[in-house]
PDB file of C-alpha atoms and ligand atoms in Angstrom:
ATOM      1  CA  MET A   1       3.858 -12.765 -22.096  1.00 47.00           C
ATOM      2  CA  VAL A   2       4.770  -9.458 -23.715  1.00 50.00           C
ATOM      3  CA  GLU A   3       2.595  -6.695 -22.379  1.00 56.00           C
ATOM      4  CA  THR A   4       0.967  -4.966 -25.319  1.00 52.00           C
ATOM      5  CA  ALA A   5      -1.968  -3.227 -23.673  1.00 59.00           C
ATOM      6  CA  PRO A   6      -1.292   0.481 -23.293  1.00 64.00           C
ATOM      7  CA  ASN A   7      -1.655   2.305 -20.031  1.00 67.00           C
ATOM      8  CA  LEU A   8      -4.996   3.996 -20.194  1.00 78.00           C
ATOM      9  CA  ILE A   9      -4.598   6.646 -17.547  1.00 83.00           C
ATOM     10  CA  SER A  10      -1.340   6.766 -15.678  1.00 83.00           C
ATOM     11  CA  PRO A  11      -1.240   9.825 -13.495  1.00 88.00           C
ATOM     12  CA  PRO A  12       2.056  11.610 -14.033  1.00 88.00           C
ATOM     13  CA  LEU A  13       4.603  11.271 -11.283  1.00 90.00           C
ATOM     14  CA  PRO A  14       5.580  14.586  -9.690  1.00 91.00           C
ATOM     15  CA  ALA A  15       8.089  16.572 -11.747  1.00 91.00           C
ATOM     16  CA  VAL A  16       9.453  17.839  -8.443  1.00 93.00           C
ATOM     17  CA  TRP A  17       8.818  15.645  -5.422  1.00 96.00           C
ATOM     18  CA  PRO A  18       8.026  17.423  -2.156  1.00 95.00           C
ATOM     19  CA  ARG A  19      10.691  17.619   0.550  1.00 97.00           C
ATOM     20  CA  PHE A  20       9.622  17.676   4.159  1.00 96.00           C
ATOM     21  CA  ASP A  21      11.281  19.141   7.267  1.00 95.00           C
ATOM     22  CA  GLN A  22      12.209  15.578   8.196  1.00 96.00           C
ATOM     23  CA  PRO A  23      11.929  12.481   6.014  1.00 98.00           C
ATOM     24  CA  LEU A  24       8.540  10.840   6.490  1.00 98.00           C
ATOM     25  CA  GLY A  25       8.852   7.953   8.928  1.00 98.00           C
ATOM     26  CA  LEU A  26       7.020   5.069   7.307  1.00 98.00           C
ATOM     27  CA  GLY A  27       5.772   1.838   8.838  1.00 98.00           C
ATOM     28  CA  VAL A  28       4.851  -0.635   6.119  1.00 98.00           C
ATOM     29  CA  MET A  29       2.320  -3.368   6.909  1.00 98.00           C
ATOM     30  CA  ALA A  30       2.199  -6.355   4.572  1.00 98.00           C
ATOM     31  CA  SER A  31       0.875  -9.903   4.512  1.00 98.00           C
ATOM     32  CA  GLY A  32       2.389 -11.437   1.401  1.00 95.00           C
ATOM     33  CA  ASN A  33       4.729 -10.742  -1.443  1.00 97.00           C
ATOM     34  CA  GLY A  34       5.933  -7.220  -0.699  1.00 98.00           C
ATOM     35  CA  SER A  35       6.355  -5.893  -4.232  1.00 98.00           C
ATOM     36  CA  ASN A  36       4.862  -2.566  -3.154  1.00 98.00           C
ATOM     37  CA  LEU A  37       7.338  -2.428  -0.276  1.00 98.00           C
ATOM     38  CA  LYS A  38      10.125  -2.822  -2.820  1.00 98.00           C
ATOM     39  CA  ALA A  39       8.687  -0.099  -5.058  1.00 98.00           C
ATOM     40  CA  ILE A  40       8.440   2.334  -2.136  1.00 98.00           C
ATOM     41  CA  ALA A  41      11.986   1.505  -1.032  1.00 98.00           C
ATOM     42  CA  GLN A  42      13.261   2.070  -4.585  1.00 98.00           C
ATOM     43  CA  SER A  43      11.541   5.427  -4.786  1.00 98.00           C
ATOM     44  CA  ILE A  44      13.215   6.452  -1.518  1.00 98.00           C
ATOM     45  CA  HIS A  45      16.588   5.112  -2.700  1.00 98.00           C
ATOM     46  CA  GLN A  46      16.295   7.090  -5.944  1.00 97.00           C
ATOM     47  CA  GLY A  47      15.776  10.272  -3.914  1.00 97.00           C
ATOM     48  CA  ASP A  48      12.189  10.778  -5.083  1.00 97.00           C
ATOM     49  CA  LEU A  49      10.086   9.961  -2.020  1.00 98.00           C
ATOM     50  CA  HIS A  50      11.584  11.869   0.950  1.00 98.00           C
ATOM     51  CA  ALA A  51      11.007   9.167   3.550  1.00 98.00           C
ATOM     52  CA  GLN A  52      12.538   6.382   5.607  1.00 98.00           C
ATOM     53  CA  ILE A  53      10.968   2.977   6.091  1.00 98.00           C
ATOM     54  CA  ARG A  54      11.422   2.585   9.849  1.00 98.00           C
ATOM     55  CA  VAL A  55       9.792  -0.832  10.224  1.00 98.00           C
ATOM     56  CA  VAL A  56       8.003  -3.509   8.230  1.00 98.00           C
ATOM     57  CA  ILE A  57       5.256  -5.383  10.071  1.00 98.00           C
ATOM     58  CA  TYR A  58       3.999  -8.662   8.653  1.00 98.00           C
ATOM     59  CA  ASN A  59       1.506 -11.173   9.983  1.00 98.00           C
ATOM     60  CA  ASN A  60       2.219 -14.380   8.083  1.00 97.00           C
ATOM     61  CA  PRO A  61       5.319 -16.391   9.024  1.00 97.00           C
ATOM     62  CA  GLY A  62       7.206 -17.190   5.836  1.00 91.00           C
ATOM     63  CA  ALA A  63       5.671 -14.325   3.865  1.00 97.00           C
ATOM     64  CA  GLN A  64       7.915 -13.222   0.999  1.00 98.00           C
ATOM     65  CA  VAL A  65       7.875  -9.704   2.356  1.00 98.00           C
ATOM     66  CA  ALA A  66      10.157 -10.758   5.237  1.00 98.00           C
ATOM     67  CA  ALA A  67      12.894 -11.830   2.830  1.00 98.00           C
ATOM     68  CA  ARG A  68      12.424  -8.669   0.807  1.00 98.00           C
ATOM     69  CA  ALA A  69      12.766  -6.535   3.931  1.00 98.00           C
ATOM     70  CA  ALA A  70      15.947  -8.389   4.839  1.00 98.00           C
ATOM     71  CA  ARG A  71      17.409  -7.809   1.345  1.00 98.00           C
ATOM     72  CA  LEU A  72      16.538  -4.121   1.666  1.00 98.00           C
ATOM     73  CA  GLY A  73      18.165  -3.940   5.106  1.00 98.00           C
ATOM     74  CA  LEU A  74      14.905  -2.993   6.788  1.00 98.00           C
ATOM     75  CA  PRO A  75      13.816  -4.104  10.271  1.00 98.00           C
ATOM     76  CA  ALA A  76      10.891  -6.492  10.023  1.00 98.00           C
ATOM     77  CA  VAL A  77       8.635  -7.564  12.886  1.00 98.00           C
ATOM     78  CA  LEU A  78       6.343 -10.575  12.709  1.00 98.00           C
ATOM     79  CA  LEU A  79       3.052  -9.996  14.519  1.00 98.00           C
ATOM     80  CA  ASN A  80       1.189 -13.197  13.817  1.00 98.00           C
ATOM     81  CA  HIS A  81      -2.525 -12.508  14.160  1.00 97.00           C
ATOM     82  CA  ARG A  82      -3.088 -16.138  15.148  1.00 97.00           C
ATOM     83  CA  GLU A  83      -1.299 -15.425  18.412  1.00 98.00           C
ATOM     84  CA  TYR A  84      -3.627 -12.611  19.492  1.00 98.00           C
ATOM     85  CA  ALA A  85      -6.984 -13.045  21.188  1.00 97.00           C
ATOM     86  CA  SER A  86      -8.693 -10.338  19.129  1.00 97.00           C
ATOM     87  CA  ARG A  87      -8.237  -7.793  16.373  1.00 97.00           C
ATOM     88  CA  VAL A  88      -8.043  -5.118  19.084  1.00 98.00           C
ATOM     89  CA  ALA A  89      -5.171  -6.926  20.805  1.00 98.00           C
ATOM     90  CA  LEU A  90      -3.317  -7.368  17.505  1.00 98.00           C
ATOM     91  CA  ASP A  91      -3.738  -3.701  16.648  1.00 98.00           C
ATOM     92  CA  GLN A  92      -2.481  -2.678  20.096  1.00 98.00           C
ATOM     93  CA  ALA A  93       0.696  -4.631  19.391  1.00 98.00           C
ATOM     94  CA  ILE A  94       0.940  -3.053  15.940  1.00 98.00           C
ATOM     95  CA  VAL A  95       0.571   0.478  17.336  1.00 98.00           C
ATOM     96  CA  ALA A  96       3.185  -0.225  20.019  1.00 98.00           C
ATOM     97  CA  THR A  97       5.607  -1.526  17.372  1.00 98.00           C
ATOM     98  CA  LEU A  98       4.999   1.419  15.051  1.00 98.00           C
ATOM     99  CA  ASN A  99       5.509   3.891  17.910  1.00 98.00           C
ATOM    100  CA  ALA A 100       8.644   2.113  19.104  1.00 98.00           C
ATOM    101  CA  HIS A 101      10.133   2.620  15.638  1.00 98.00           C
ATOM    102  CA  GLY A 102       9.182   6.306  15.356  1.00 98.00           C
ATOM    103  CA  VAL A 103       6.630   5.843  12.609  1.00 98.00           C
ATOM    104  CA  ASP A 104       4.581   8.841  11.396  1.00 97.00           C
ATOM    105  CA  TRP A 105       2.801   7.331   8.375  1.00 98.00           C
ATOM    106  CA  VAL A 106       1.317   3.856   8.249  1.00 98.00           C
ATOM    107  CA  VAL A 107       1.449   2.338   4.775  1.00 98.00           C
ATOM    108  CA  MET A 108      -0.629  -0.787   4.270  1.00 98.00           C
ATOM    109  CA  ALA A 109       0.844  -2.607   1.274  1.00 98.00           C
ATOM    110  CA  GLY A 110      -1.017  -5.858   0.845  1.00 97.00           C
ATOM    111  CA  TRP A 111      -2.111  -6.025   4.506  1.00 98.00           C
ATOM    112  CA  MET A 112      -4.954  -8.513   4.307  1.00 96.00           C
ATOM    113  CA  ARG A 113      -6.504  -7.977   7.751  1.00 96.00           C
ATOM    114  CA  CYS A 114      -9.305  -5.681   8.877  1.00 95.00           C
ATOM    115  CA  VAL A 115      -8.024  -2.973  11.174  1.00 97.00           C
ATOM    116  CA  THR A 116      -9.661  -1.455  14.236  1.00 98.00           C
ATOM    117  CA  ALA A 117     -10.205   2.089  15.451  1.00 98.00           C
ATOM    118  CA  GLY A 118      -7.245   1.642  17.793  1.00 98.00           C
ATOM    119  CA  LEU A 119      -4.847   1.680  14.850  1.00 98.00           C
ATOM    120  CA  ILE A 120      -6.629   4.321  12.791  1.00 98.00           C
ATOM    121  CA  ASP A 121      -6.990   6.700  15.742  1.00 98.00           C
ATOM    122  CA  ALA A 122      -3.344   6.303  16.762  1.00 98.00           C
ATOM    123  CA  PHE A 123      -2.252   7.876  13.445  1.00 98.00           C
ATOM    124  CA  PRO A 124      -5.086  10.249  12.569  1.00 97.00           C
ATOM    125  CA  GLY A 125      -5.232  10.901   8.832  1.00 97.00           C
ATOM    126  CA  GLN A 126      -1.922   9.113   8.354  1.00 98.00           C
ATOM    127  CA  VAL A 127      -2.911   5.547   7.519  1.00 98.00           C
ATOM    128  CA  LEU A 128      -2.873   4.682   3.815  1.00 98.00           C
ATOM    129  CA  ASN A 129      -3.855   1.543   1.900  1.00 98.00           C
ATOM    130  CA  ILE A 130      -3.572   0.355  -1.676  1.00 98.00           C
ATOM    131  CA  HIS A 131      -6.252  -1.780  -3.280  1.00 98.00           C
ATOM    132  CA  PRO A 132      -6.247  -3.383  -6.743  1.00 98.00           C
ATOM    133  CA  SER A 133      -9.495  -1.876  -8.021  1.00 98.00           C
ATOM    134  CA  LEU A 134     -11.004   1.455  -8.848  1.00 98.00           C
ATOM    135  CA  LEU A 135     -12.712   1.970  -5.518  1.00 98.00           C
ATOM    136  CA  PRO A 136     -15.524   2.193  -4.625  1.00 98.00           C
ATOM    137  CA  SER A 137     -15.905  -0.682  -7.106  1.00 98.00           C
ATOM    138  CA  PHE A 138     -14.803  -4.148  -5.978  1.00 98.00           C
ATOM    139  CA  PRO A 139     -13.685  -3.745  -2.373  1.00 98.00           C
ATOM    140  CA  GLY A 140     -12.651  -6.802  -0.388  1.00 97.00           C
ATOM    141  CA  LEU A 141     -10.958 -10.003  -1.420  1.00 97.00           C
ATOM    142  CA  LYS A 142     -10.156 -11.065  -5.004  1.00 98.00           C
ATOM    143  CA  ALA A 143     -10.798  -7.606  -6.419  1.00 98.00           C
ATOM    144  CA  VAL A 144      -9.211  -8.473  -9.775  1.00 98.00           C
ATOM    145  CA  ASP A 145     -11.375 -11.591 -10.142  1.00 98.00           C
ATOM    146  CA  GLN A 146     -14.408  -9.527  -9.206  1.00 98.00           C
ATOM    147  CA  ALA A 147     -13.597  -6.990 -11.928  1.00 98.00           C
ATOM    148  CA  LEU A 148     -13.144  -9.674 -14.583  1.00 98.00           C
ATOM    149  CA  ALA A 149     -16.349 -11.427 -13.542  1.00 98.00           C
ATOM    150  CA  ALA A 150     -18.243  -8.139 -13.835  1.00 98.00           C
ATOM    151  CA  GLY A 151     -17.016  -7.715 -17.424  1.00 98.00           C
ATOM    152  CA  VAL A 152     -15.541  -4.260 -16.915  1.00 98.00           C
ATOM    153  CA  THR A 153     -13.426  -2.795 -19.698  1.00 97.00           C
ATOM    154  CA  VAL A 154     -11.214  -0.763 -17.399  1.00 97.00           C
ATOM    155  CA  ALA A 155      -9.695  -1.667 -14.064  1.00 98.00           C
ATOM    156  CA  GLY A 156      -7.012  -0.152 -11.878  1.00 98.00           C
ATOM    157  CA  CYS A 157      -5.804   0.570  -8.393  1.00 98.00           C
ATOM    158  CA  THR A 158      -6.519   3.042  -5.629  1.00 98.00           C
ATOM    159  CA  VAL A 159      -4.471   4.548  -2.817  1.00 98.00           C
ATOM    160  CA  HIS A 160      -6.789   5.804  -0.091  1.00 98.00           C
ATOM    161  CA  HIS A 161      -6.895   6.921   3.516  1.00 98.00           C
ATOM    162  CA  VAL A 162      -8.008   4.081   5.750  1.00 98.00           C
ATOM    163  CA  GLU A 163     -11.351   4.141   7.504  1.00 97.00           C
ATOM    164  CA  LEU A 164     -13.042   1.389   9.469  1.00 96.00           C
ATOM    165  CA  ALA A 165     -15.043  -0.125   6.607  1.00 95.00           C
ATOM    166  CA  VAL A 166     -12.894  -2.370   4.432  1.00 94.00           C
ATOM    167  CA  ASP A 167     -11.296  -0.613   1.445  1.00 95.00           C
ATOM    168  CA  SER A 168     -13.075   2.664   2.138  1.00 95.00           C
ATOM    169  CA  GLY A 169     -11.877   6.183   2.869  1.00 97.00           C
ATOM    170  CA  PRO A 170     -10.915   9.274   0.883  1.00 97.00           C
ATOM    171  CA  VAL A 171      -9.045   8.527  -2.324  1.00 98.00           C
ATOM    172  CA  VAL A 172      -5.517   9.920  -2.674  1.00 97.00           C
ATOM    173  CA  MET A 173      -4.670   8.626  -6.162  1.00 97.00           C
ATOM    174  CA  GLN A 174      -5.923   6.139  -8.741  1.00 97.00           C
ATOM    175  CA  ALA A 175      -4.529   4.669 -11.940  1.00 97.00           C
ATOM    176  CA  VAL A 176      -6.655   3.099 -14.662  1.00 97.00           C
ATOM    177  CA  VAL A 177      -5.638   0.230 -16.955  1.00 97.00           C
ATOM    178  CA  PRO A 178      -7.514  -1.433 -19.808  1.00 97.00           C
ATOM    179  CA  VAL A 179      -8.978  -4.903 -19.542  1.00 97.00           C
ATOM    180  CA  VAL A 180      -8.317  -6.889 -22.713  1.00 96.00           C
ATOM    181  CA  ALA A 181     -10.271  -9.862 -24.043  1.00 95.00           C
ATOM    182  CA  THR A 182      -7.490 -12.332 -23.356  1.00 96.00           C
ATOM    183  CA  ASP A 183      -6.952 -11.228 -19.764  1.00 97.00           C
ATOM    184  CA  THR A 184      -6.687 -13.773 -16.982  1.00 98.00           C
ATOM    185  CA  PRO A 185      -6.697 -12.755 -13.329  1.00 98.00           C
ATOM    186  CA  ALA A 186      -2.907 -13.075 -13.385  1.00 98.00           C
ATOM    187  CA  SER A 187      -2.346 -10.925 -16.477  1.00 98.00           C
ATOM    188  CA  LEU A 188      -4.705  -8.204 -15.275  1.00 98.00           C
ATOM    189  CA  GLN A 189      -3.224  -8.274 -11.790  1.00 98.00           C
ATOM    190  CA  ALA A 190       0.268  -7.863 -13.242  1.00 98.00           C
ATOM    191  CA  ARG A 191      -0.867  -4.852 -15.299  1.00 97.00           C
ATOM    192  CA  ILE A 192      -2.510  -3.309 -12.244  1.00 98.00           C
ATOM    193  CA  GLN A 193       0.527  -3.971 -10.058  1.00 98.00           C
ATOM    194  CA  ARG A 194       2.810  -2.093 -12.449  1.00 97.00           C
ATOM    195  CA  GLN A 195       0.594   0.927 -11.794  1.00 97.00           C
ATOM    196  CA  GLU A 196       0.518   0.276  -8.046  1.00 98.00           C
ATOM    197  CA  HIS A 197       4.289   0.458  -7.979  1.00 98.00           C
ATOM    198  CA  ARG A 198       4.215   3.803  -9.820  1.00 97.00           C
ATOM    199  CA  ILE A 199       1.501   5.504  -7.840  1.00 97.00           C
ATOM    200  CA  TYR A 200       2.026   4.352  -4.251  1.00 98.00           C
ATOM    201  CA  PRO A 201       5.232   6.353  -3.616  1.00 98.00           C
ATOM    202  CA  ALA A 202       3.718   9.391  -5.333  1.00 97.00           C
ATOM    203  CA  ALA A 203       0.484   9.035  -3.362  1.00 98.00           C
ATOM    204  CA  ILE A 204       2.402   8.913  -0.061  1.00 98.00           C
ATOM    205  CA  ALA A 205       4.177  12.138  -1.010  1.00 98.00           C
ATOM    206  CA  LEU A 206       0.923  13.746  -2.105  1.00 97.00           C
ATOM    207  CA  ALA A 207      -0.906  12.769   1.083  1.00 97.00           C
ATOM    208  CA  ALA A 208       1.911  14.092   3.262  1.00 97.00           C
ATOM    209  CA  GLU A 209       2.209  17.289   1.245  1.00 95.00           C
ATOM    210  CA  SER A 210      -1.548  17.890   1.513  1.00 92.00           C
ATOM    211  CA  ARG A 211      -1.340  17.417   5.261  1.00 86.00           C
ATOM    212  CA  ASN A 212       1.558  19.880   5.494  1.00 77.00           C
ATOM    213  CA  CYS A 213      -0.502  22.467   3.648  1.00 68.00           C
ATOM    214  CA  THR A 214      -3.557  22.316   5.912  1.00 50.00           C
TER     215      THR A 214
HETATM  216  C1  GAR B   1      -1.559  -5.509  -3.971  1.00 93.02           C
HETATM  217  O1  GAR B   1      -2.050  -5.764  -5.253  1.00 93.02           O
HETATM  218  C2  GAR B   1      -2.565  -4.706  -3.176  1.00 93.02           C
HETATM  219  O2  GAR B   1      -3.307  -3.844  -3.964  1.00 93.02           O
HETATM  220  C3  GAR B   1      -3.424  -5.786  -2.577  1.00 93.02           C
HETATM  221  O3  GAR B   1      -2.515  -6.801  -2.223  1.00 93.02           O
HETATM  222  C4  GAR B   1      -1.444  -6.811  -3.166  1.00 93.02           C
HETATM  223  C5  GAR B   1      -0.139  -6.899  -2.422  1.00 93.02           C
HETATM  224  O4  GAR B   1       0.928  -7.055  -3.311  1.00 93.02           O
HETATM  225  N1  GAR B   1      -4.140  -5.317  -1.440  1.00 93.02           N
HETATM  226  C6  GAR B   1      -5.412  -5.623  -1.191  1.00 93.02           C
HETATM  227  O5  GAR B   1      -6.062  -6.379  -1.874  1.00 93.02           O
HETATM  228  C7  GAR B   1      -6.002  -4.933   0.040  1.00 93.02           C
HETATM  229  N2  GAR B   1      -7.414  -5.017   0.046  1.00 93.02           N
HETATM  230  P1  GAR B   1       2.426  -6.966  -2.798  1.00 93.02           P
HETATM  231  O6  GAR B   1       2.496  -7.820  -1.542  1.00 93.02           O
HETATM  232  O7  GAR B   1       3.233  -7.557  -3.904  1.00 93.02           O
HETATM  233  O8  GAR B   1       2.757  -5.536  -2.523  1.00 93.02           O
END
């Protein structure tokens, strides 16, 4: 389908992207497709986001993100949550893997598991998530379906710092898209994802720059 709906509010990307003393060391956590991983990698490759993806962690064997990581030449580690006795034990393994790869910033890109304090506290203020709604509206699963069911006329996506409650924490950046009468969950999700791919690299840079300035 040809996309005819205009972008309602697309925050501008930085005219000049921040440079850091060292490239940001990113650890990307994903459960599924990995299109946000690809967008972040492209932004780095283009010289916009001053970062390196040091490791990709995924929890579902066979997830598309593993193949994407391989195509991008990135190390990928499967930590299958089904093999851990608890969320705490899984997160201990995640933290150990992130530390072993020299990660500074944890970037959850379609990570569909609740996280524990052990992960959040290991990277204070440096754990980010993206969610396909205008938080605080529609946290949790099937956010796009929730938005359509509620009859909203605008939807969007949010990059935020991660706190313990699901899809909560200070907002770093949001983008807003229109909802049109003919929208299905798939068409609206595709429109939102185009904005996710624009804002996530910029939001990582903004979050890191803000931290540098404090
Ligand atoms: C993205 O739309 C992201 O916002 C969502 O999962 C998708 C992953 O897509 N995350 C959540 O719903 C987290 N609550 P991707 O695997 O193609 O990057």
